[in-house]
PDB file of C-alpha atoms and ligand atoms in Angstrom:
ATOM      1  CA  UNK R   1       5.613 -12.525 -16.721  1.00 97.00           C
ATOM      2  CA  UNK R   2       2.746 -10.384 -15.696  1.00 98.00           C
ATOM      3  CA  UNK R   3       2.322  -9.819 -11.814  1.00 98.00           C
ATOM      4  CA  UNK R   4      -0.408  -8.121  -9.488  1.00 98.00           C
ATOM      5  CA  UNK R   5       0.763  -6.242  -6.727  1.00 98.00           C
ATOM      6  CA  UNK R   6      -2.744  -5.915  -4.616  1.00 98.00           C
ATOM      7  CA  UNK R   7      -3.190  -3.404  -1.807  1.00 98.00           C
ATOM      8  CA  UNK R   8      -5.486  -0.557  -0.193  1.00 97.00           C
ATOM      9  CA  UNK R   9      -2.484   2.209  -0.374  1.00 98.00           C
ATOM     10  CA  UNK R  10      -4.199   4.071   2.047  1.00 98.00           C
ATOM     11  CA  UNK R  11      -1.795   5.915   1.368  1.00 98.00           C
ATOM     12  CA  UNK R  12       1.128   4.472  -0.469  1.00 98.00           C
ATOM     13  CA  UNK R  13       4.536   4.069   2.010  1.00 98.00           C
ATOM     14  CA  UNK R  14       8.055   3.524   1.176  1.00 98.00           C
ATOM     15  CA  UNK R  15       8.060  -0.343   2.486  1.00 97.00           C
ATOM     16  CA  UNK R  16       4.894  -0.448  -0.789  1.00 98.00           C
ATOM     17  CA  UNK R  17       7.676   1.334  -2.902  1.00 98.00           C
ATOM     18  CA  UNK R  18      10.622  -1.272  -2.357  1.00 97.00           C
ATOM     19  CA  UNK R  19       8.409  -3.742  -3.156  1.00 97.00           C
ATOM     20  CA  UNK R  20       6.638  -1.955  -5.870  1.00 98.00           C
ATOM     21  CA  UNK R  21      10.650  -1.581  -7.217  1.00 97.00           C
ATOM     22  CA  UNK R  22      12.244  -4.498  -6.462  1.00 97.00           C
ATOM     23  CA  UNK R  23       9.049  -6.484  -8.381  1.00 98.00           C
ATOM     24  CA  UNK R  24       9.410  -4.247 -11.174  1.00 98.00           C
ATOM     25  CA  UNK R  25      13.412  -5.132 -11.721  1.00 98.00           C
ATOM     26  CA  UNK R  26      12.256  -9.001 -11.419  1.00 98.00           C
ATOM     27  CA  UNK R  27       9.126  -9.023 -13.519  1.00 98.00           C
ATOM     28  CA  UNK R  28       8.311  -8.077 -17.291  1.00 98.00           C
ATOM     29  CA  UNK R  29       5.070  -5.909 -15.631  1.00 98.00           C
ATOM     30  CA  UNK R  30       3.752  -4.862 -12.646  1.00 98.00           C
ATOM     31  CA  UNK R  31      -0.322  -4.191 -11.967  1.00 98.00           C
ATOM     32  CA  UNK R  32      -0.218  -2.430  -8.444  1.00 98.00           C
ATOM     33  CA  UNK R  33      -3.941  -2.708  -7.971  1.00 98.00           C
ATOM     34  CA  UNK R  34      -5.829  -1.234  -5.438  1.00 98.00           C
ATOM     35  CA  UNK R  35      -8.791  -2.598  -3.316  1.00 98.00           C
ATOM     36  CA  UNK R  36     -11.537  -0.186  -3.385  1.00 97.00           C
ATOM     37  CA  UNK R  37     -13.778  -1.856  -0.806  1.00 91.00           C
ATOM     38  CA  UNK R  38     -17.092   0.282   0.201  1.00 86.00           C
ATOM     39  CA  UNK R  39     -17.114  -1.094   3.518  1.00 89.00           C
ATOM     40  CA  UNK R  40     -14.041  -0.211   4.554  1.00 89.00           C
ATOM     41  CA  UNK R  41     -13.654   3.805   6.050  1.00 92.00           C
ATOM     42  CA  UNK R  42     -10.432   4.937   4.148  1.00 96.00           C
ATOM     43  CA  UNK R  43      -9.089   7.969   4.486  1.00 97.00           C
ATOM     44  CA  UNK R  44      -7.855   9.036   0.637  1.00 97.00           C
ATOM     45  CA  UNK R  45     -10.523   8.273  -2.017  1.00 97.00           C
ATOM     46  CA  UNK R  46      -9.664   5.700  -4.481  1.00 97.00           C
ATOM     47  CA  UNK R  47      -8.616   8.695  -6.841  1.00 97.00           C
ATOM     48  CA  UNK R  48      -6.323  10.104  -4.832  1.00 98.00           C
ATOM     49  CA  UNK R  49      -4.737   6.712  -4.045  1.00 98.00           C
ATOM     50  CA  UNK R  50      -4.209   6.393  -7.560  1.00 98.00           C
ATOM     51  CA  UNK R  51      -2.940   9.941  -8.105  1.00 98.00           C
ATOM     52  CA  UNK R  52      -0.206   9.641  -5.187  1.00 98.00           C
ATOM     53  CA  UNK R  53       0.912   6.381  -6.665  1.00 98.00           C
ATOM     54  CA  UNK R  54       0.988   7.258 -10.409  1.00 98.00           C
ATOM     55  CA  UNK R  55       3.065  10.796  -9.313  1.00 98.00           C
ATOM     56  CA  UNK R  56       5.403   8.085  -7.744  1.00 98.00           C
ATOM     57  CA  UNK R  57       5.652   5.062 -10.610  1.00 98.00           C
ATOM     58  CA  UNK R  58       5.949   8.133 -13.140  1.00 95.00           C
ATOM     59  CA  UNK R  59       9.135   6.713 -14.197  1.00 96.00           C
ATOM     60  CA  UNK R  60       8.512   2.850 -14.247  1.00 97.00           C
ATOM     61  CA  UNK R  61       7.802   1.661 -17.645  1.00 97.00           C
ATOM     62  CA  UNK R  62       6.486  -1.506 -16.774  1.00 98.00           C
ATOM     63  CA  UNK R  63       4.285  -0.542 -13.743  1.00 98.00           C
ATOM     64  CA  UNK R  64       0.649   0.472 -13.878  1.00 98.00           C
ATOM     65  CA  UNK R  65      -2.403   1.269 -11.558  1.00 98.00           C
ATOM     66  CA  UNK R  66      -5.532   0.052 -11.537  1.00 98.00           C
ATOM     67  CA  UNK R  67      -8.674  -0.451  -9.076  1.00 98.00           C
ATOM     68  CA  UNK R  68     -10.793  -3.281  -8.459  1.00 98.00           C
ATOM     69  CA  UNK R  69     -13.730  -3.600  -6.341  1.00 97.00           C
ATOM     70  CA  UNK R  70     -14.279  -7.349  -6.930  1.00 97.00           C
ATOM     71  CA  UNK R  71     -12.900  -9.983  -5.375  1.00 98.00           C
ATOM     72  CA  UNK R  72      -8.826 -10.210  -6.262  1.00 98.00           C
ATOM     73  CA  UNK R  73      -9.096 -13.574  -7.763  1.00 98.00           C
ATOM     74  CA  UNK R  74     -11.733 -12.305 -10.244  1.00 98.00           C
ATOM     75  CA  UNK R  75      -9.609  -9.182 -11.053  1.00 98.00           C
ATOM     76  CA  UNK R  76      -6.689 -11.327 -11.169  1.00 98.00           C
ATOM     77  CA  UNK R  77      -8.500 -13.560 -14.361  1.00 98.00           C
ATOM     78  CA  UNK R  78     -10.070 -10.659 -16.267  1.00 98.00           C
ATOM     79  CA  UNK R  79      -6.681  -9.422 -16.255  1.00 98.00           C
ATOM     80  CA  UNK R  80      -4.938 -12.205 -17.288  1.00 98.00           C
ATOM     81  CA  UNK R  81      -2.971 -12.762 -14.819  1.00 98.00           C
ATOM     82  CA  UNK R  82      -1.909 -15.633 -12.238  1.00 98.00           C
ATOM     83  CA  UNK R  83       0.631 -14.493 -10.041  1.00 98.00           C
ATOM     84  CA  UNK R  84      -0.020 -12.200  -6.852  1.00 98.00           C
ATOM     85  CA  UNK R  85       3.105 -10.243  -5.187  1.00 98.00           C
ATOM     86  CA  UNK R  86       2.951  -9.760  -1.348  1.00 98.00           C
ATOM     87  CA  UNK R  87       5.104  -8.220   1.085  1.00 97.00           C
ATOM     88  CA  UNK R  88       6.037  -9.682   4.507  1.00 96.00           C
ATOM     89  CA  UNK R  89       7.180  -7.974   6.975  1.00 94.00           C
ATOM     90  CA  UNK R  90       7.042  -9.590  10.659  1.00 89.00           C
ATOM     91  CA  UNK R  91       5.840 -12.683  11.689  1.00 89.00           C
ATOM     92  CA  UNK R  92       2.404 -10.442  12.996  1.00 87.00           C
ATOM     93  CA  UNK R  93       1.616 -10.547   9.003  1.00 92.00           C
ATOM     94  CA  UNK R  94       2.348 -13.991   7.984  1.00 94.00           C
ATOM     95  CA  UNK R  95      -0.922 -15.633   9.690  1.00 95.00           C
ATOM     96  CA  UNK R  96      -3.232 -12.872   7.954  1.00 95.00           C
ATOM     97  CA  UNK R  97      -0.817 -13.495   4.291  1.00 97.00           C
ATOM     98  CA  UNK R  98      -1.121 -17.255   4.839  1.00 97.00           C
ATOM     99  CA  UNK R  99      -4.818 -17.062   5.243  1.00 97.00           C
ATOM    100  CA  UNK R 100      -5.550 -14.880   2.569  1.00 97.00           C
ATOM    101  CA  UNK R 101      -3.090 -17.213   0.079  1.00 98.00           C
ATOM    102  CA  UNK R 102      -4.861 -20.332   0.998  1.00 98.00           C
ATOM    103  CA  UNK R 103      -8.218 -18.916   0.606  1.00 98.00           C
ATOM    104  CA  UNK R 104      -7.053 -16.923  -3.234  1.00 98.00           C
ATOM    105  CA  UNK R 105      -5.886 -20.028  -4.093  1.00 98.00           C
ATOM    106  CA  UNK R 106      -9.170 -21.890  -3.186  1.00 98.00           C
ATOM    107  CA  UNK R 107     -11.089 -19.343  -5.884  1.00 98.00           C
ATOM    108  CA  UNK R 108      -8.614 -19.704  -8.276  1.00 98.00           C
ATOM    109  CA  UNK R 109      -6.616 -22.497  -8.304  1.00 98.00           C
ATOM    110  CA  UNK R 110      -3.914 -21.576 -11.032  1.00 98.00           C
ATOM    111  CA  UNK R 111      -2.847 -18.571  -8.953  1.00 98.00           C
ATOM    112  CA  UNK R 112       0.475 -18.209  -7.069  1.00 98.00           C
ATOM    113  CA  UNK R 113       1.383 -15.952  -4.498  1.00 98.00           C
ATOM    114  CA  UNK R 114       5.231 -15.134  -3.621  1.00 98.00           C
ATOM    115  CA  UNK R 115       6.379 -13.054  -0.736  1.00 97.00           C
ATOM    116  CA  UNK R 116       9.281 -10.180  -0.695  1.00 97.00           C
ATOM    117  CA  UNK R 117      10.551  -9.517   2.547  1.00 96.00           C
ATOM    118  CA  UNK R 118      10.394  -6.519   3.629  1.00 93.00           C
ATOM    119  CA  UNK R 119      13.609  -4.255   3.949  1.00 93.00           C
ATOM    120  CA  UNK R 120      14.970  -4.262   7.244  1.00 92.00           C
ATOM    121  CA  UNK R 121      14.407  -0.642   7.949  1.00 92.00           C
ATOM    122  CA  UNK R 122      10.720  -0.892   6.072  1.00 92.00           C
ATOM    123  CA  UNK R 123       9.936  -3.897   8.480  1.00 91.00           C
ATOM    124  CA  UNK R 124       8.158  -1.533  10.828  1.00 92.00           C
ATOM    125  CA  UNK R 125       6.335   0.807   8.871  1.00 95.00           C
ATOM    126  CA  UNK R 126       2.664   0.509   8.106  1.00 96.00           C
ATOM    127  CA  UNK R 127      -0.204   2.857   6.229  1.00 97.00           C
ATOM    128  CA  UNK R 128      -2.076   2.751   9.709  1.00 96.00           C
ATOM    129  CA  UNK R 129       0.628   3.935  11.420  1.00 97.00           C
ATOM    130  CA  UNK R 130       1.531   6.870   9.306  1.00 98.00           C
ATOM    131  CA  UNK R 131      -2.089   7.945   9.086  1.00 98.00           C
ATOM    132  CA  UNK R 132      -2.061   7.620  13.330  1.00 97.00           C
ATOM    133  CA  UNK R 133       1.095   9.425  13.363  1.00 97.00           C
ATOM    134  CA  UNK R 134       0.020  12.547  11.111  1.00 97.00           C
ATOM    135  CA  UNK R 135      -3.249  12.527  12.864  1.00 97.00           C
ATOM    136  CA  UNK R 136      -1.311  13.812  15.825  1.00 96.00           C
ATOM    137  CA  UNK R 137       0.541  16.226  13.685  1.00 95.00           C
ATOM    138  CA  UNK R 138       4.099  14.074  14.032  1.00 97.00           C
ATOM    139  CA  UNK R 139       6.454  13.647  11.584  1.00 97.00           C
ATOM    140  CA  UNK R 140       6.118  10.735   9.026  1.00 97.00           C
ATOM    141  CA  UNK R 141       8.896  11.526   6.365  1.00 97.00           C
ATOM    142  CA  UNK R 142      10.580   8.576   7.324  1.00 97.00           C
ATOM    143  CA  UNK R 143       7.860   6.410   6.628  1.00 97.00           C
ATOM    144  CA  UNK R 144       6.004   7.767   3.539  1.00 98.00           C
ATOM    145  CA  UNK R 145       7.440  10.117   0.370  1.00 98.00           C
ATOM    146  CA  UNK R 146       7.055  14.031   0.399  1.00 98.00           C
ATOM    147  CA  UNK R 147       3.943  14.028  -2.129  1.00 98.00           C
ATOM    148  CA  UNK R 148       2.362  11.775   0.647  1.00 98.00           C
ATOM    149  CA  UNK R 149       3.354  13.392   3.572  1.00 98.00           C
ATOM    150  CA  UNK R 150       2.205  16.703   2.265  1.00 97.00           C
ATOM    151  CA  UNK R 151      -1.688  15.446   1.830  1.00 97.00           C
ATOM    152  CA  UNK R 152      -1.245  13.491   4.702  1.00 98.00           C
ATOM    153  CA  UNK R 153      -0.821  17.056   6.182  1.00 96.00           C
ATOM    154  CA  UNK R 154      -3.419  18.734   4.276  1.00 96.00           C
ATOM    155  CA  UNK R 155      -6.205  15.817   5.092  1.00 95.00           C
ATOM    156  CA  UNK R 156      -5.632  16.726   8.919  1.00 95.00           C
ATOM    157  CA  UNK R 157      -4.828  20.082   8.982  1.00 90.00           C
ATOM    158  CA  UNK R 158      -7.128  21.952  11.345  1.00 69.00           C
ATOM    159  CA  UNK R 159      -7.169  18.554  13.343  1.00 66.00           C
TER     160      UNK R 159
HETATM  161  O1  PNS X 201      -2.903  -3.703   1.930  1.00 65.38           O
HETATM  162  P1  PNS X 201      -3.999  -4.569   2.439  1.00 65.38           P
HETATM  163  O2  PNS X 201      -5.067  -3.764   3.112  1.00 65.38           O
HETATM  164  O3  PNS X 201      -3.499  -5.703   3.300  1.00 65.38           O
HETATM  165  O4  PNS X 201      -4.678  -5.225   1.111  1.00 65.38           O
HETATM  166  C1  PNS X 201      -5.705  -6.153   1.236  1.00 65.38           C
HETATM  167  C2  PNS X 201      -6.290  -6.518  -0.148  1.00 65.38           C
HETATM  168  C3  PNS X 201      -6.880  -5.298  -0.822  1.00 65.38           C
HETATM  169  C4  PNS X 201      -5.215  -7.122  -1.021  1.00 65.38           C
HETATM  170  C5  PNS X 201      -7.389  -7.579   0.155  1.00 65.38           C
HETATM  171  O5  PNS X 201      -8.288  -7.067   1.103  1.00 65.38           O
HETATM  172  C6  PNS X 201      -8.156  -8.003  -1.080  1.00 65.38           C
HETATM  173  O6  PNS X 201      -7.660  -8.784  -1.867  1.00 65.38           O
HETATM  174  N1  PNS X 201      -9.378  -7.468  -1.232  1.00 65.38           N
HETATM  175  C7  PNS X 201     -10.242  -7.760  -2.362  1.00 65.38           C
HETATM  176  C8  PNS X 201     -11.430  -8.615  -1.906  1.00 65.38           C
HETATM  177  C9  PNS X 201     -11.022 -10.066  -1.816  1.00 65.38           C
HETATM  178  O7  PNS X 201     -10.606 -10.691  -2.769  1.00 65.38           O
HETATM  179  N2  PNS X 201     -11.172 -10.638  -0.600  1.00 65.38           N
HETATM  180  C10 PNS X 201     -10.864 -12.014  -0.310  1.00 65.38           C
HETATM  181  C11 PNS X 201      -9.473 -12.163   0.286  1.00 65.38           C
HETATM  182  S1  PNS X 201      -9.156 -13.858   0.707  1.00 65.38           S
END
């Protein structure tokens, strides 16, 4: 089976990684996908999003990265696939997950999303708060790989 692992990976962490992993030992392919949404202010471009990740999935077989700036469930179809990966990590998530699953489901009624709880000692970490952190200059190598943390540093260097 063919699953969708959806996201903004602004940037990638390592509680996206043990998911990312742990899906890839339980499915026959992985699509981490990631929402490019105008709208939103990220801080990496969609390119370097992708860059960051593929340095990082180098060695997965069965994992690949796209982007989509349509709605999920429409990505989801031209792709052929039907099943959506999500992690959960603290009950703060679950209404936001829930809503969002309901709602996919509504568009696309053959779709099924499954939750992977997050790691214990990933529970806590978040893209937001790494970006906060390095903003400030602190350290986030417990919370995002060295390829990360090193642009992390370069985007706010002379901050
Ligand atoms: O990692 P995030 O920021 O929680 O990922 C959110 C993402 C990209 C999965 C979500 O915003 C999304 O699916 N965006 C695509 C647009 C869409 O389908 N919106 C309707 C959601 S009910």
């Amino acid at each position: 089976m063919k699953v969708i692992y959806p996201g903004s990976f602004d940037p990638v962490t390592f509680g996206h990684l043990d998911v990312i992993e742990r899906a890839s030992g339980l499915f026959d392919q992985v699509l981490v996908a990631i929402g490019v949404n105008s709208q939103k202010n990220n801080l990496f471009s969609p390119a370097e999003r992708i860059e960051m990740l593929e340095e990082l999935l180098y060695d997965y077989d069965n994992v690949e990265v796209k982007t989509f700036s349509c709605l999920l469930t429409e990505f989801m179809q031209s792709e052929g696939i039907h099943t959506e990966i999500r992690g959960l990590r603290a009950v703060p998530d679950y209404e936001y997950e829930k809503q969002m699953a309901v709602l996919n489901k509504q568009l696309y009624p053959e779709m099924e999303t499954l939750f992977m709880i997050s790691r214990p000692d990933y529970a806590y970490i978040s893209a937001s708060y790494a970006r906060e952190i390095a903003s400030y200059g602190g350290d986030v190598s417990g919370l995002v790989p060295a390829n990360v943390e090193m642009r992390l540093r370069e985007k706010y260097a002379g901050h």
